[in-house]
Tab-separated table of C-alpha atoms in Angstrom:
chain	number	residue	atom	x	y	z
Q	1	ALA	CA	-34.021	147.465	243.391
Q	2	GLN	CA	-31.110	145.439	243.182
Q	3	SER	CA	-30.155	141.979	244.092
Q	4	VAL	CA	-26.792	140.222	244.552
Q	5	THR	CA	-25.932	136.584	244.467
Q	6	GLN	CA	-22.578	135.161	245.650
Q	7	LEU	CA	-22.432	131.695	244.191
Q	8	ASP	CA	-20.173	130.196	246.647
Q	9	SER	CA	-20.693	130.599	250.483
Q	10	GLN	CA	-17.197	128.868	251.103
Q	11	VAL	CA	-14.210	128.424	249.036
Q	12	PRO	CA	-10.970	126.357	250.263
Q	13	VAL	CA	-8.100	126.727	248.568
Q	14	PHE	CA	-4.235	125.840	248.877
Q	15	GLU	CA	-1.662	128.506	249.397
Q	16	GLU	CA	-0.404	129.758	245.764
Q	17	ALA	CA	-3.303	128.502	244.010
Q	18	PRO	CA	-5.579	130.565	241.814
Q	19	VAL	CA	-9.035	131.589	243.300
Q	20	GLU	CA	-12.458	132.948	241.667
Q	21	LEU	CA	-15.163	134.262	243.782
Q	22	ARG	CA	-18.225	134.814	241.844
Q	23	CYS	CA	-20.879	137.371	241.976
Q	24	ASN	CA	-23.990	138.022	240.008
Q	25	TYR	CA	-26.302	140.957	240.148
Q	26	SER	CA	-29.779	141.943	239.017
Q	27	SER	CA	-30.918	145.525	238.467
Q	28	SER	CA	-32.929	147.633	236.257
Q	29	VAL	CA	-30.793	150.493	236.605
Q	30	SER	CA	-27.268	151.493	236.124
Q	31	VAL	CA	-25.054	150.211	238.972
Q	32	TYR	CA	-21.800	150.602	240.515
Q	33	LEU	CA	-19.684	147.534	241.901
Q	34	PHE	CA	-17.699	146.796	244.921
Q	35	TRP	CA	-15.816	144.074	246.614
Q	36	TYR	CA	-15.448	144.485	250.374
Q	37	VAL	CA	-13.150	142.090	252.587
Q	38	GLN	CA	-13.818	141.414	256.115
Q	39	TYR	CA	-10.875	139.778	258.193
Q	40	PRO	CA	-11.588	138.050	261.565
Q	41	ASN	CA	-12.728	140.248	264.192
Q	42	GLN	CA	-12.474	143.402	261.961
Q	43	GLY	CA	-14.760	145.845	259.910
Q	44	LEU	CA	-15.241	145.633	256.037
Q	45	GLN	CA	-12.731	147.082	254.145
Q	46	LEU	CA	-13.399	148.224	250.576
Q	47	LEU	CA	-11.031	145.856	248.483
Q	48	LEU	CA	-11.975	147.348	244.887
Q	49	LYS	CA	-14.714	149.282	242.986
Q	50	TYR	CA	-16.016	149.689	239.523
Q	51	LEU	CA	-17.543	153.102	238.852
Q	52	SER	CA	-17.013	153.426	235.057
Q	53	GLY	CA	-14.241	153.193	232.534
Q	54	SER	CA	-12.032	150.041	232.254
Q	55	THR	CA	-13.924	146.966	233.023
Q	56	LEU	CA	-10.942	145.484	234.728
Q	57	VAL	CA	-10.322	147.088	238.215
Q	58	GLU	CA	-7.318	145.786	240.505
Q	59	SER	CA	-6.581	146.215	244.193
Q	60	ILE	CA	-3.281	146.817	245.864
Q	61	ASN	CA	-2.708	143.217	247.044
Q	62	GLY	CA	-3.109	141.556	243.646
Q	63	PHE	CA	-6.875	140.933	243.429
Q	64	GLU	CA	-8.782	141.967	240.329
Q	65	ALA	CA	-12.502	141.910	239.191
Q	66	GLU	CA	-13.898	142.196	235.769
Q	67	PHE	CA	-17.365	144.045	235.224
Q	68	ASN	CA	-19.369	141.877	232.472
Q	69	LYS	CA	-22.290	143.910	231.696
Q	70	SER	CA	-23.851	141.188	229.439
Q	71	GLN	CA	-23.449	138.421	231.959
Q	72	THR	CA	-24.315	140.794	234.844
Q	73	SER	CA	-21.411	139.610	236.758
Q	74	PHE	CA	-18.224	140.888	238.898
Q	75	HIS	CA	-16.120	138.100	239.623
Q	76	LEU	CA	-13.254	138.468	242.032
Q	77	ARG	CA	-9.925	136.818	241.166
Q	78	LYS	CA	-6.461	136.253	242.455
Q	79	PRO	CA	-3.610	134.180	240.367
Q	80	SER	CA	-1.775	132.985	243.601
Q	81	VAL	CA	-3.509	133.416	247.063
Q	82	HIS	CA	-1.635	133.661	250.412
Q	83	ILE	CA	-2.768	132.439	253.813
Q	84	SER	CA	-3.225	136.174	254.788
Q	85	ASP	CA	-6.197	136.340	252.346
Q	86	THR	CA	-8.248	133.999	254.342
Q	87	ALA	CA	-11.357	136.228	255.064
Q	88	GLU	CA	-14.891	136.915	254.373
Q	89	TYR	CA	-15.569	138.500	250.960
Q	90	PHE	CA	-18.613	140.486	250.109
Q	91	CYS	CA	-19.760	141.753	246.485
Q	92	ALA	CA	-22.106	144.838	246.703
Q	93	VAL	CA	-23.987	146.775	244.044
Q	94	LYS	CA	-25.175	150.344	244.462
Q	95	GLY	CA	-28.213	151.429	242.072
Q	96	ASP	CA	-31.020	152.894	244.007
Q	97	ASP	CA	-29.586	151.804	247.134
Q	98	MET	CA	-26.474	149.624	248.487
Q	99	ARG	CA	-27.034	145.766	248.388
Q	100	PHE	CA	-24.578	143.210	249.536
Q	101	GLY	CA	-24.307	139.639	248.766
Q	102	ALA	CA	-24.180	136.940	251.467
Q	103	GLY	CA	-20.556	136.707	251.497
Q	104	THR	CA	-18.036	134.225	250.625
Q	105	ARG	CA	-15.475	132.432	253.212
Q	106	LEU	CA	-12.206	132.124	251.582
Q	107	THR	CA	-9.867	129.713	253.307
Q	108	VAL	CA	-6.274	129.386	252.124
Q	109	LYS	CA	-4.612	126.331	253.625
Q	110	PRO	CA	-1.031	125.778	253.723
X	1	ASP	CA	-7.380	159.749	261.863
X	2	THR	CA	-8.049	156.166	263.140
X	3	GLY	CA	-11.164	155.444	261.228
X	4	VAL	CA	-14.700	154.828	261.984
X	5	SER	CA	-15.167	153.909	265.785
X	6	GLN	CA	-18.243	152.244	267.182
X	7	ASN	CA	-19.317	152.003	270.860
X	8	PRO	CA	-19.781	149.604	272.640
X	9	ARG	CA	-18.408	146.718	270.699
X	10	HIS	CA	-20.433	144.233	272.353
X	11	LYS	CA	-24.079	144.548	274.210
X	12	ILE	CA	-25.995	141.955	275.758
X	13	THR	CA	-29.340	142.995	276.836
X	14	LYS	CA	-32.618	141.513	277.993
X	15	ARG	CA	-35.707	141.277	275.888
X	16	GLY	CA	-37.800	144.574	276.336
X	17	GLN	CA	-34.637	146.783	277.399
X	18	ASN	CA	-33.785	149.961	275.161
X	19	VAL	CA	-30.353	149.986	273.757
X	20	THR	CA	-28.133	152.798	272.399
X	21	PHE	CA	-25.020	152.675	269.983
X	22	ARG	CA	-22.665	155.415	268.907
X	23	CYS	CA	-20.779	155.741	265.691
X	24	ASP	CA	-18.060	158.254	265.230
X	25	PRO	CA	-17.265	158.568	261.798
X	26	ILE	CA	-14.036	159.889	259.820
X	27	SER	CA	-13.790	163.722	260.652
X	28	GLU	CA	-14.153	164.997	257.451
X	29	HIS	CA	-16.906	162.635	255.981
X	30	ASN	CA	-20.248	164.174	255.599
X	31	ARG	CA	-22.015	160.835	254.812
X	32	LEU	CA	-22.796	158.251	257.470
X	33	TYR	CA	-24.727	155.111	257.134
X	34	TRP	CA	-26.034	152.224	259.303
X	35	TYR	CA	-26.259	148.638	258.419
X	36	ARG	CA	-27.525	145.459	260.206
X	37	GLN	CA	-25.635	142.122	259.535
X	38	THR	CA	-26.977	138.863	260.738
X	39	LEU	CA	-24.951	135.683	260.867
X	40	GLY	CA	-24.206	134.414	257.215
X	41	GLN	CA	-25.709	137.432	255.646
X	42	GLY	CA	-24.158	140.464	253.944
X	43	PRO	CA	-24.962	143.905	255.586
X	44	GLU	CA	-28.486	145.323	255.128
X	45	PHE	CA	-28.905	148.911	254.836
X	46	LEU	CA	-30.945	150.686	257.711
X	47	THR	CA	-30.524	154.360	257.157
X	48	TYR	CA	-28.314	157.198	255.923
X	49	PHE	CA	-27.699	160.664	256.929
X	50	GLN	CA	-25.816	163.627	254.754
X	51	ASN	CA	-24.619	165.917	257.684
X	52	GLU	CA	-27.405	166.053	260.319
X	53	ALA	CA	-30.146	165.257	257.757
X	54	GLN	CA	-31.682	161.641	257.788
X	55	LEU	CA	-32.122	161.149	254.080
X	56	GLU	CA	-33.026	157.340	253.741
X	57	LYS	CA	-34.658	154.975	255.799
X	58	SER	CA	-35.086	151.106	255.059
X	59	ARG	CA	-38.287	149.564	255.633
X	60	LEU	CA	-36.156	147.099	257.932
X	61	LEU	CA	-35.973	150.263	260.460
X	62	SER	CA	-39.149	149.702	262.547
X	63	ASP	CA	-40.772	152.103	264.815
X	64	ARG	CA	-38.606	150.933	267.545
X	65	PHE	CA	-35.444	151.862	265.854
X	66	SER	CA	-34.520	155.657	265.638
X	67	ALA	CA	-31.303	157.178	264.591
X	68	GLU	CA	-29.711	160.716	264.972
X	69	ARG	CA	-26.863	162.720	264.196
X	70	PRO	CA	-27.541	165.924	265.706
X	71	LYS	CA	-24.580	167.992	264.767
X	72	GLY	CA	-23.658	166.225	261.610
X	73	SER	CA	-20.660	164.616	263.412
X	74	PHE	CA	-21.246	161.426	265.440
X	75	SER	CA	-24.618	159.415	265.224
X	76	THR	CA	-26.497	157.139	267.600
X	77	LEU	CA	-28.903	154.411	266.853
X	78	GLU	CA	-31.345	153.434	269.602
X	79	ILE	CA	-33.410	150.256	269.667
X	80	GLN	CA	-36.325	150.443	272.041
X	81	ARG	CA	-38.004	147.264	273.569
X	82	THR	CA	-35.495	145.066	272.102
X	83	GLU	CA	-36.616	141.664	270.718
X	84	GLN	CA	-34.602	138.444	270.439
X	85	GLY	CA	-34.865	139.032	266.442
X	86	ASP	CA	-32.907	142.140	266.941
X	87	SER	CA	-29.675	140.363	267.878
X	88	ALA	CA	-27.131	141.116	265.176
X	89	MET	CA	-24.027	143.184	264.098
X	90	TYR	CA	-24.930	146.630	263.565
X	91	LEU	CA	-22.194	148.435	261.274
X	92	CYS	CA	-21.736	152.160	260.775
X	93	ALA	CA	-19.895	153.250	257.637
X	94	SER	CA	-18.983	157.012	256.474
X	95	SER	CA	-17.905	158.550	253.355
X	96	LEU	CA	-16.847	161.767	251.624
X	97	TYR	CA	-17.887	160.433	248.247
X	98	PRO	CA	-20.956	158.531	247.796
X	99	HIS	CA	-19.336	155.487	246.492
X	100	GLU	CA	-16.692	154.748	248.875
X	101	GLN	CA	-17.762	153.761	252.310
X	102	TYR	CA	-15.457	153.108	255.391
X	103	PHE	CA	-16.843	150.774	257.709
X	104	GLY	CA	-16.596	150.617	261.443
X	105	PRO	CA	-15.818	147.382	263.486
X	106	GLY	CA	-19.421	147.063	264.504
X	107	THR	CA	-21.346	146.690	267.574
X	108	ARG	CA	-22.402	143.145	268.359
X	109	LEU	CA	-26.018	142.898	269.990
X	110	THR	CA	-27.186	139.975	271.822
X	111	VAL	CA	-30.799	140.024	273.116
X	112	THR	CA	-31.615	137.343	275.768
């Protein structure tokens, strides 16, 4: 089975600052990696995914994540955040089954 | 298509009562998943259907829980003899491809 650790439960940042949300995983099998975002009072939305190929994957709203196999990490980054990025972010790993991290609450302050 | 829908959005019930939740997936999606999410945690997998067949069940799905997808379209999740520990958000997701799940807004269950 897999496990996922999101190293920060809360990340407060100011608008236009860069941000990194950290995600580490463990697995004995090959995995697929995902980041989901949950805005207040909404369901989870797929933000980006790594299945194979390039280890750097990007979303349409400026987020990117890099799969690092040696460090078993899939950190999420954005060079300049907006107020509208305030949400809960979940890292997920699919190996034998789908496992989610506990989430990181990103709060962007003006 | 407006995405995955779940009903009801909120349910308050007394301990010992039975509850049933419904999930309507995106119409062309043959895969359907149920998850449970408690406060401060990520979703935990409960069960998975491909068409009408229930292919996977988590150990979290006790005998009091049952899920069905009779015609391969909508699904129901029933909890019998609810306990306070069942209080959680119950999420449904659907997919056409195995690695891209689309989630509904969830049903929040409160057991008093």
